[in-house]
Amino acid sequence: MNNTIKMKDALYIANTYNRYPLYAKYGNGCLIIDDEGKEYIDFTSGIGVTGLGHSFEPWVEATTKQLKDLEHISNLFYTKPAVEVAEKLCKKTDMKRVFFANSGAEANEGAIKVARKYAYDLYRGDRSEIITLKNSFHGRTLAALTATGQDSFHQNFGPFVDGFQYAEADNFEDLKNKISNKTLAIMVEIVQGEGGVVPLAKTYLDAIQDICDHQDILLIVDEVQTGIGRCGSFFAYMQYGLHPDIVTCAKGLGNGLPIAAILLGDKCADTLEFGDHGTTYGGNPVACAGASVVMDYMNDKLYAHVNQMGNLLTTKLSAMKYVKDVSGLGLMLGIEIDESINPRDVVMECMDKGILILTAKNKLRLLPPLVINEEEIEKGLNVLEEVLIKLGDN
Ligand SMILES: *Cc1c(COP(=O)(O)O)cnc(C)c1O
């Protein structure tokens, strides 16, 4: 790859990312093309973002048209794309209102504020605690980071935000023990993404819903990674019959432009009042014009395709040598491999052979575009199998 880019990146960009040696120049559908013209099949979607594929024509058209009309004006004025996306989000769910943010972390920060204000309005400060789960991931800003139930992310960044408790995922006894008359909300991912693609059990989620209903505890579902068709339904919680009070989404909503949303159900629809919350870029017309297109492609046919491709991947992966377990839902998959193989080595070897994949903790992770087809999957898995055998047999 072009060495100047690599050198200047090292000089001028904060050292937070251990980048792979690939200079991405173009994207087209499920393909990424680097600076030397080499093609890669993208099983990452920019970490679960470009669900409809790169440079998806209707999305490019809608965003460029909006760019020419009006790029930004702020939330002091009305714009059409934001209203359109909010209406589409509410109509696809039972949620009543939307607050637009710009990232998953920002959406979760807002969700935490909404939950706190709801409890403040009703219980005058008697309820001050939010329970999140161990092994969860909710983002890198301070309250979202505090909500994240993984010590590894907390190192060196204290003091943290007050009012969080952590319960063992899929252990209802532990959760019940942590619930008190101070609990105001429980926040969960349906499939713990960064935690290693770990789906929560239906019985566990049912029990959470039940206790939330009976004690007026708000259920916050973080669908930042699982949402927008990724798991084979619009939101993953829909497959479990849950009715959350607050839902956050981001990654897939923009298909490549930064946008996030906090969806507010009946209980919290009017919790936020004038001046309670805000963000300069939230509801940006260009990002919303793109999200509006994304919303139009969310339908049963796409979900069926996601489930079919997810099943195909799971079946084929499970039969591979050195694959110990495949977890996940829809096109959000984690692959546990033999401990003798370093996941980062697998990613590097696959990249060399024209396939882009991810890791999550010590697993491999696949988040391909939702529109990926059988042929692309076939090609990708052939490479992955070859790489696993090469590294495993060594
Ligand atoms: C990625 C992610 C976030 C953080 O989103 P950002 O846009 O990176 O701030 C929060 N929650 C979950 C479940 C995520 O996967």
GROMACS .gro file of C-alpha atoms and ligand atoms in nm:
model
  409
    1MET     CA    1   0.000   0.000   0.000
    2ASN     CA    2   0.090   0.370  -0.038
    3ASN     CA    3   0.354   0.438   0.230
    4THR     CA    4   0.302   0.814   0.256
    5ILE     CA    5  -0.051   0.763   0.382
    6LYS     CA    6   0.073   0.517   0.642
    7MET     CA    7   0.351   0.749   0.760
    8LYS     CA    8   0.131   1.059   0.780
    9ASP     CA    9  -0.141   0.864   0.958
   10ALA     CA   10   0.115   0.757   1.220
   11LEU     CA   11   0.237   1.117   1.252
   12TYR     CA   12  -0.089   1.308   1.264
   13ILE     CA   13  -0.370   1.079   1.377
   14ALA     CA   14  -0.412   0.982   1.741
   15ASN     CA   15  -0.275   0.639   1.805
   16THR     CA   16  -0.601   0.466   1.901
   17TYR     CA   17  -0.643   0.223   1.614
   18ASN     CA   18  -0.419  -0.068   1.525
   19ARG     CA   19  -0.506  -0.041   1.155
   20TYR     CA   20  -0.469  -0.322   0.905
   21PRO     CA   21  -0.237  -0.240   0.613
   22LEU     CA   22  -0.510  -0.165   0.360
   23TYR     CA   23  -0.570   0.174   0.202
   24ALA     CA   24  -0.939   0.160   0.104
   25LYS     CA   25  -1.017   0.381  -0.195
   26TYR     CA   26  -1.346   0.267  -0.344
   27GLY     CA   27  -1.648   0.068  -0.243
   28ASN     CA   28  -1.907  -0.092  -0.467
   29GLY     CA   29  -2.176  -0.326  -0.339
   30CYS     CA   30  -2.001  -0.592  -0.131
   31LEU     CA   31  -1.659  -0.499  -0.271
   32ILE     CA   32  -1.381  -0.274  -0.144
   33ILE     CA   33  -1.105  -0.167  -0.383
   34ASP     CA   34  -0.765  -0.057  -0.249
   35ASP     CA   35  -0.517   0.198  -0.384
   36GLU     CA   36  -0.356  -0.062  -0.609
   37GLY     CA   37  -0.685  -0.173  -0.762
   38LYS     CA   38  -0.707  -0.498  -0.565
   39GLU     CA   39  -1.060  -0.613  -0.482
   40TYR     CA   40  -1.182  -0.748  -0.148
   41ILE     CA   41  -1.517  -0.900  -0.055
   42ASP     CA   42  -1.631  -0.699   0.246
   43PHE     CA   43  -1.760  -0.911   0.535
   44THR     CA   44  -1.734  -0.609   0.769
   45SER     CA   45  -1.972  -0.343   0.626
   46GLY     CA   46  -1.755  -0.084   0.799
   47ILE     CA   47  -1.851  -0.253   1.129
   48GLY     CA   48  -2.216  -0.315   1.057
   49VAL     CA   49  -2.287   0.012   0.876
   50THR     CA   50  -2.323  -0.032   0.500
   51GLY     CA   51  -2.606  -0.286   0.511
   52LEU     CA   52  -2.729  -0.204   0.161
   53GLY     CA   53  -2.375  -0.222   0.026
   54HIS     CA   54  -2.121   0.045  -0.068
   55SER     CA   55  -2.225   0.323  -0.309
   56PHE     CA   56  -2.581   0.193  -0.315
   57GLU     CA   57  -2.725   0.388  -0.607
   58PRO     CA   58  -3.057   0.511  -0.458
   59TRP     CA   59  -2.874   0.616  -0.141
   60VAL     CA   60  -2.604   0.800  -0.337
   61GLU     CA   61  -2.872   0.976  -0.541
   62ALA     CA   62  -3.078   1.083  -0.241
   63THR     CA   63  -2.781   1.208  -0.040
   64THR     CA   64  -2.619   1.396  -0.330
   65LYS     CA   65  -2.949   1.559  -0.421
   66GLN     CA   66  -2.994   1.671  -0.061
   67LEU     CA   67  -2.634   1.790  -0.051
   68LYS     CA   68  -2.706   2.020  -0.343
   69ASP     CA   69  -3.034   2.145  -0.191
   70LEU     CA   70  -2.927   2.204   0.169
   71GLU     CA   71  -2.642   2.045   0.364
   72HIS     CA   72  -2.726   2.169   0.715
   73ILE     CA   73  -2.935   2.419   0.905
   74SER     CA   74  -2.956   2.291   1.269
   75ASN     CA   75  -3.250   2.190   1.483
   76LEU     CA   76  -3.373   2.546   1.515
   77PHE     CA   77  -3.562   2.498   1.188
   78TYR     CA   78  -3.778   2.241   1.012
   79THR     CA   79  -3.639   2.007   0.746
   80LYS     CA   80  -3.816   1.729   0.560
   81PRO     CA   81  -3.567   1.436   0.569
   82ALA     CA   82  -3.557   1.425   0.951
   83VAL     CA   83  -3.936   1.424   0.977
   84GLU     CA   84  -3.955   1.149   0.713
   85VAL     CA   85  -3.706   0.922   0.890
   86ALA     CA   86  -3.871   0.979   1.229
   87GLU     CA   87  -4.212   0.888   1.086
   88LYS     CA   88  -4.071   0.576   0.919
   89LEU     CA   89  -3.899   0.467   1.241
   90CYS     CA   90  -4.216   0.511   1.448
   91LYS     CA   91  -4.432   0.331   1.192
   92LYS     CA   92  -4.198   0.031   1.183
   93THR     CA   93  -4.207   0.002   1.563
   94ASP     CA   94  -4.445   0.082   1.848
   95MET     CA   95  -4.232   0.378   1.942
   96LYS     CA   96  -4.381   0.727   1.959
   97ARG     CA   97  -4.103   0.980   1.906
   98VAL     CA   98  -3.745   1.000   1.788
   99PHE     CA   99  -3.445   1.204   1.895
  100PHE     CA  100  -3.167   1.213   1.635
  101ALA     CA  101  -2.802   1.191   1.742
  102ASN     CA  102  -2.480   1.122   1.552
  103SER     CA  103  -2.330   0.805   1.698
  104GLY     CA  104  -2.423   0.501   1.899
  105ALA     CA  105  -2.250   0.634   2.207
  106GLU     CA  106  -2.433   0.966   2.180
  107ALA     CA  107  -2.766   0.789   2.139
  108ASN     CA  108  -2.697   0.582   2.451
  109GLU     CA  109  -2.595   0.893   2.647
  110GLY     CA  110  -2.929   1.043   2.550
  111ALA     CA  111  -3.117   0.727   2.642
  112ILE     CA  112  -2.957   0.736   2.987
  113LYS     CA  113  -3.064   1.100   3.028
  114VAL     CA  114  -3.422   1.023   2.920
  115ALA     CA  115  -3.444   0.732   3.165
  116ARG     CA  116  -3.307   0.942   3.449
  117LYS     CA  117  -3.550   1.225   3.380
  118TYR     CA  118  -3.844   0.984   3.359
  119ALA     CA  119  -3.750   0.849   3.701
  120TYR     CA  120  -3.690   1.197   3.837
  121ASP     CA  121  -4.032   1.319   3.719
  122LEU     CA  122  -4.211   1.020   3.871
  123TYR     CA  123  -4.001   0.924   4.171
  124ARG     CA  124  -3.827   1.251   4.265
  125GLY     CA  125  -3.476   1.112   4.292
  126ASP     CA  126  -3.566   0.792   4.477
  127ARG     CA  127  -3.466   0.590   4.173
  128SER     CA  128  -3.110   0.649   4.066
  129GLU     CA  129  -2.969   0.326   3.929
  130ILE     CA  130  -2.944   0.173   3.584
  131ILE     CA  131  -2.851  -0.192   3.558
  132THR     CA  132  -2.646  -0.299   3.257
  133LEU     CA  133  -2.495  -0.637   3.180
  134LYS     CA  134  -2.146  -0.772   3.218
  135ASN     CA  135  -1.975  -0.819   2.882
  136SER     CA  136  -2.191  -0.544   2.727
  137PHE     CA  137  -2.075  -0.262   2.505
  138HIS     CA  138  -2.253   0.073   2.486
  139GLY     CA  139  -1.990   0.316   2.354
  140ARG     CA  140  -1.684   0.519   2.446
  141THR     CA  141  -1.817   0.846   2.590
  142LEU     CA  142  -1.819   0.859   2.968
  143ALA     CA  143  -2.171   0.756   3.064
  144ALA     CA  144  -2.188   0.501   2.780
  145LEU     CA  145  -1.845   0.376   2.885
  146THR     CA  146  -1.963   0.345   3.243
  147ALA     CA  147  -2.266   0.152   3.117
  148THR     CA  148  -2.028  -0.082   2.928
  149GLY     CA  149  -1.983  -0.386   3.151
  150GLN     CA  150  -1.626  -0.474   3.058
  151ASP     CA  151  -1.333  -0.377   3.280
  152SER     CA  152  -1.093  -0.377   2.985
  153PHE     CA  153  -1.260  -0.063   2.846
  154HIS     CA  154  -1.258   0.113   3.185
  155GLN     CA  155  -0.881   0.106   3.250
  156ASN     CA  156  -0.737   0.454   3.320
  157PHE     CA  157  -1.055   0.654   3.261
  158GLY     CA  158  -1.209   0.692   3.604
  159PRO     CA  159  -1.379   0.845   3.791
  160PHE     CA  160  -1.695   0.713   3.629
  161VAL     CA  161  -2.057   0.820   3.626
  162ASP     CA  162  -2.259   0.730   3.935
  163GLY     CA  163  -2.567   0.513   3.927
  164PHE     CA  164  -2.467   0.200   3.737
  165GLN     CA  165  -2.483  -0.163   3.845
  166TYR     CA  166  -2.369  -0.465   3.647
  167ALA     CA  167  -2.551  -0.796   3.633
  168GLU     CA  168  -2.428  -1.124   3.491
  169ALA     CA  169  -2.573  -1.173   3.139
  170ASP     CA  170  -2.821  -1.462   3.110
  171ASN     CA  171  -2.830  -1.505   3.488
  172PHE     CA  172  -3.171  -1.388   3.607
  173GLU     CA  173  -3.099  -1.465   3.974
  174ASP     CA  174  -2.804  -1.227   3.969
  175LEU     CA  175  -3.013  -0.958   3.799
  176LYS     CA  176  -3.295  -0.999   4.050
  177ASN     CA  177  -3.049  -0.960   4.336
  178LYS     CA  178  -2.926  -0.633   4.190
  179ILE     CA  179  -3.271  -0.487   4.137
  180SER     CA  180  -3.381  -0.265   4.426
  181ASN     CA  181  -3.624   0.019   4.487
  182LYS     CA  182  -3.352   0.242   4.341
  183THR     CA  183  -3.352   0.072   3.999
  184LEU     CA  184  -3.485   0.294   3.724
  185ALA     CA  185  -3.384   0.107   3.410
  186ILE     CA  186  -3.226  -0.207   3.269
  187MET     CA  187  -3.020  -0.169   2.954
  188VAL     CA  188  -2.934  -0.462   2.725
  189GLU     CA  189  -2.809  -0.561   2.382
  190ILE     CA  190  -3.008  -0.852   2.239
  191VAL     CA  191  -2.685  -0.994   2.097
  192GLN     CA  192  -2.373  -0.869   2.277
  193GLY     CA  193  -2.168  -0.762   1.976
  194GLU     CA  194  -1.831  -0.634   2.092
  195GLY     CA  195  -1.855  -0.884   2.378
  196GLY     CA  196  -1.805  -1.166   2.126
  197VAL     CA  197  -2.141  -1.196   1.944
  198VAL     CA  198  -2.329  -1.354   2.233
  199PRO     CA  199  -2.709  -1.371   2.196
  200LEU     CA  200  -2.910  -1.350   2.519
  201ALA     CA  201  -3.154  -1.632   2.598
  202LYS     CA  202  -3.524  -1.573   2.524
  203THR     CA  203  -3.625  -1.691   2.872
  204TYR     CA  204  -3.388  -1.438   3.025
  205LEU     CA  205  -3.518  -1.153   2.810
  206ASP     CA  206  -3.879  -1.256   2.885
  207ALA     CA  207  -3.804  -1.245   3.257
  208ILE     CA  208  -3.647  -0.898   3.222
  209GLN     CA  209  -3.952  -0.773   3.034
  210ASP     CA  210  -4.178  -0.912   3.301
  211ILE     CA  211  -3.996  -0.755   3.593
  212CYS     CA  212  -3.973  -0.421   3.406
  213ASP     CA  213  -4.349  -0.426   3.345
  214HIS     CA  214  -4.432  -0.503   3.707
  215GLN     CA  215  -4.199  -0.254   3.872
  216ASP     CA  216  -4.213   0.034   3.622
  217ILE     CA  217  -3.846  -0.019   3.543
  218LEU     CA  218  -3.762   0.113   3.196
  219LEU     CA  219  -3.630  -0.138   2.944
  220ILE     CA  220  -3.362   0.020   2.725
  221VAL     CA  221  -3.252  -0.190   2.428
  222ASP     CA  222  -2.926  -0.092   2.259
  223GLU     CA  223  -2.982  -0.191   1.894
  224VAL     CA  224  -2.685   0.008   1.767
  225GLN     CA  225  -2.529  -0.304   1.615
  226THR     CA  226  -2.821  -0.549   1.605
  227GLY     CA  227  -3.077  -0.313   1.451
  228ILE     CA  228  -3.181  -0.206   1.101
  229GLY     CA  229  -3.219  -0.555   0.959
  230ARG     CA  230  -2.883  -0.689   1.078
  231CYS     CA  231  -3.033  -0.979   1.276
  232GLY     CA  232  -3.307  -1.068   1.029
  233SER     CA  233  -3.580  -0.838   1.162
  234PHE     CA  234  -3.602  -0.459   1.175
  235PHE     CA  235  -3.487  -0.464   1.536
  236ALA     CA  236  -3.359  -0.781   1.704
  237TYR     CA  237  -3.593  -0.735   2.005
  238MET     CA  238  -3.887  -0.793   1.771
  239GLN     CA  239  -3.796  -1.161   1.741
  240TYR     CA  240  -3.830  -1.193   2.118
  241GLY     CA  241  -4.168  -1.023   2.160
  242LEU     CA  242  -4.025  -0.749   2.379
  243HIS     CA  243  -4.174  -0.401   2.413
  244PRO     CA  244  -3.886  -0.177   2.521
  245ASP     CA  245  -3.942   0.179   2.645
  246ILE     CA  246  -3.631   0.320   2.483
  247VAL     CA  247  -3.440   0.185   2.181
  248THR     CA  248  -3.115   0.322   2.043
  249CYS     CA  249  -2.985   0.260   1.693
  250ALA     CA  250  -2.704   0.393   1.479
  251LYS     CA  251  -2.461   0.189   1.270
  252GLY     CA  252  -2.685   0.053   0.990
  253LEU     CA  253  -2.928   0.346   0.990
  254GLY     CA  254  -2.702   0.577   0.792
  255ASN     CA  255  -2.550   0.321   0.551
  256GLY     CA  256  -2.231   0.525   0.576
  257LEU     CA  257  -2.321   0.874   0.698
  258PRO     CA  258  -2.317   0.939   1.073
  259ILE     CA  259  -2.664   0.923   1.221
  260ALA     CA  260  -2.816   0.766   1.531
  261ALA     CA  261  -3.161   0.768   1.686
  262ILE     CA  262  -3.317   0.732   2.028
  263LEU     CA  263  -3.667   0.588   1.993
  264LEU     CA  264  -3.905   0.671   2.275
  265GLY     CA  265  -4.204   0.452   2.362
  266ASP     CA  266  -4.530   0.549   2.531
  267LYS     CA  267  -4.385   0.603   2.877
  268CYS     CA  268  -4.103   0.833   2.771
  269ALA     CA  269  -4.249   1.001   2.463
  270ASP     CA  270  -4.293   1.333   2.643
  271THR     CA  271  -4.017   1.303   2.902
  272LEU     CA  272  -3.785   1.537   2.713
  273GLU     CA  273  -3.912   1.895   2.705
  274PHE     CA  274  -3.782   2.216   2.546
  275GLY     CA  275  -3.416   2.259   2.628
  276ASP     CA  276  -3.368   1.920   2.795
  277HIS     CA  277  -3.137   1.779   2.530
  278GLY     CA  278  -2.983   1.876   2.198
  279THR     CA  279  -2.708   1.825   1.943
  280THR     CA  280  -2.597   2.050   1.657
  281TYR     CA  281  -2.573   1.790   1.384
  282GLY     CA  282  -2.861   1.566   1.494
  283GLY     CA  283  -3.113   1.507   1.216
  284ASN     CA  284  -2.874   1.645   0.955
  285PRO     CA  285  -3.064   1.657   0.623
  286VAL     CA  286  -2.800   1.471   0.419
  287ALA     CA  287  -2.762   1.189   0.672
  288CYS     CA  288  -3.141   1.170   0.702
  289ALA     CA  289  -3.194   1.165   0.324
  290GLY     CA  290  -2.971   0.856   0.321
  291ALA     CA  291  -3.141   0.699   0.624
  292SER     CA  292  -3.478   0.754   0.459
  293VAL     CA  293  -3.365   0.536   0.167
  294VAL     CA  294  -3.235   0.275   0.411
  295MET     CA  295  -3.577   0.267   0.581
  296ASP     CA  296  -3.748   0.206   0.246
  297TYR     CA  297  -3.546  -0.112   0.192
  298MET     CA  298  -3.634  -0.259   0.531
  299ASN     CA  299  -3.894  -0.521   0.444
  300ASP     CA  300  -3.976  -0.889   0.493
  301LYS     CA  301  -3.801  -0.986   0.172
  302LEU     CA  302  -3.474  -0.840   0.297
  303TYR     CA  303  -3.514  -1.000   0.643
  304ALA     CA  304  -3.579  -1.338   0.478
  305HIS     CA  305  -3.263  -1.294   0.272
  306VAL     CA  306  -3.063  -1.201   0.583
  307ASN     CA  307  -3.186  -1.511   0.765
  308GLN     CA  308  -3.122  -1.735   0.465
  309MET     CA  309  -2.766  -1.605   0.416
  310GLY     CA  310  -2.707  -1.621   0.792
  311ASN     CA  311  -2.816  -1.985   0.800
  312LEU     CA  312  -2.599  -2.067   0.499
  313LEU     CA  313  -2.295  -1.909   0.666
  314THR     CA  314  -2.364  -2.083   0.997
  315THR     CA  315  -2.404  -2.425   0.836
  316LYS     CA  316  -2.089  -2.396   0.628
  317LEU     CA  317  -1.880  -2.244   0.906
  318SER     CA  318  -1.987  -2.506   1.158
  319ALA     CA  319  -1.858  -2.780   0.928
  320MET     CA  320  -1.510  -2.627   0.899
  321LYS     CA  321  -1.198  -2.765   1.057
  322TYR     CA  322  -1.071  -2.549   1.348
  323VAL     CA  323  -1.414  -2.386   1.394
  324LYS     CA  324  -1.537  -2.467   1.745
  325ASP     CA  325  -1.859  -2.271   1.759
  326VAL     CA  326  -2.068  -2.025   1.558
  327SER     CA  327  -2.289  -1.777   1.745
  328GLY     CA  328  -2.513  -1.488   1.652
  329LEU     CA  329  -2.832  -1.398   1.476
  330GLY     CA  330  -2.901  -1.319   1.110
  331LEU     CA  331  -2.592  -1.165   0.954
  332MET     CA  332  -2.422  -1.087   1.283
  333LEU     CA  333  -2.199  -1.387   1.343
  334GLY     CA  334  -1.918  -1.480   1.581
  335ILE     CA  335  -1.682  -1.767   1.510
  336GLU     CA  336  -1.491  -1.933   1.789
  337ILE     CA  337  -1.177  -2.090   1.648
  338ASP     CA  338  -0.914  -2.327   1.785
  339GLU     CA  339  -0.705  -2.152   2.055
  340SER     CA  340  -0.387  -2.236   1.865
  341ILE     CA  341  -0.488  -1.984   1.596
  342ASN     CA  342  -0.454  -1.609   1.651
  343PRO     CA  343  -0.767  -1.431   1.520
  344ARG     CA  344  -0.568  -1.132   1.398
  345ASP     CA  345  -0.351  -1.365   1.187
  346VAL     CA  346  -0.668  -1.502   1.028
  347VAL     CA  347  -0.786  -1.150   0.944
  348MET     CA  348  -0.447  -1.063   0.789
  349GLU     CA  349  -0.426  -1.382   0.583
  350CYS     CA  350  -0.784  -1.341   0.462
  351MET     CA  351  -0.712  -0.982   0.366
  352ASP     CA  352  -0.413  -1.094   0.168
  353LYS     CA  353  -0.644  -1.329  -0.022
  354GLY     CA  354  -0.911  -1.063  -0.083
  355ILE     CA  355  -1.157  -1.113   0.205
  356LEU     CA  356  -1.223  -0.860   0.482
  357ILE     CA  357  -1.342  -0.996   0.817
  358LEU     CA  358  -1.354  -0.869   1.176
  359THR     CA  359  -1.275  -0.992   1.525
  360ALA     CA  360  -1.468  -0.955   1.850
  361LYS     CA  361  -1.271  -1.045   2.161
  362ASN     CA  362  -1.101  -1.377   2.075
  363LYS     CA  363  -1.351  -1.465   1.802
  364LEU     CA  364  -1.374  -1.392   1.433
  365ARG     CA  365  -1.677  -1.180   1.349
  366LEU     CA  366  -1.874  -1.141   1.027
  367LEU     CA  367  -2.099  -0.843   0.958
  368PRO     CA  368  -2.140  -0.860   0.579
  369PRO     CA  369  -2.369  -0.625   0.387
  370LEU     CA  370  -2.728  -0.745   0.429
  371VAL     CA  371  -2.747  -0.778   0.050
  372ILE     CA  372  -2.454  -1.021   0.021
  373ASN     CA  373  -2.532  -1.314  -0.212
  374GLU     CA  374  -2.456  -1.684  -0.214
  375GLU     CA  375  -2.171  -1.656  -0.459
  376GLU     CA  376  -1.990  -1.393  -0.250
  377ILE     CA  377  -2.041  -1.604   0.062
  378GLU     CA  378  -1.905  -1.908  -0.118
  379LYS     CA  379  -1.594  -1.722  -0.230
  380GLY     CA  380  -1.537  -1.574   0.116
  381LEU     CA  381  -1.577  -1.902   0.299
  382ASN     CA  382  -1.345  -2.088   0.064
  383VAL     CA  383  -1.073  -1.838   0.151
  384LEU     CA  384  -1.148  -1.852   0.523
  385GLU     CA  385  -1.137  -2.231   0.523
  386GLU     CA  386  -0.807  -2.236   0.339
  387VAL     CA  387  -0.660  -1.982   0.585
  388LEU     CA  388  -0.781  -2.171   0.893
  389ILE     CA  389  -0.628  -2.494   0.763
  390LYS     CA  390  -0.301  -2.322   0.677
  391LEU     CA  391  -0.271  -2.156   1.020
  392GLY     CA  392  -0.413  -2.451   1.215
  393ASP     CA  393  -0.202  -2.720   1.055
  394ASN     CA  394   0.116  -2.520   1.121
  395LIG     C1  395  -2.087   0.026   1.809
  395LIG     C2  396  -2.174   0.022   1.927
  395LIG     C3  397  -2.195   0.135   2.008
  395LIG     C4  398  -2.119   0.264   1.988
  395LIG     O1  399  -2.150   0.325   1.868
  395LIG     P1  400  -2.057   0.443   1.814
  395LIG     O2  401  -2.129   0.492   1.692
  395LIG     O3  402  -1.923   0.385   1.785
  395LIG     O4  403  -2.051   0.546   1.921
  395LIG     C5  404  -2.285   0.125   2.111
  395LIG     N1  405  -2.352   0.011   2.135
  395LIG     C6  406  -2.335  -0.099   2.060
  395LIG     C7  407  -2.414  -0.221   2.091
  395LIG     C8  408  -2.243  -0.098   1.955
  395LIG     O5  409  -2.223  -0.208   1.882
   0.00000   0.00000   0.00000
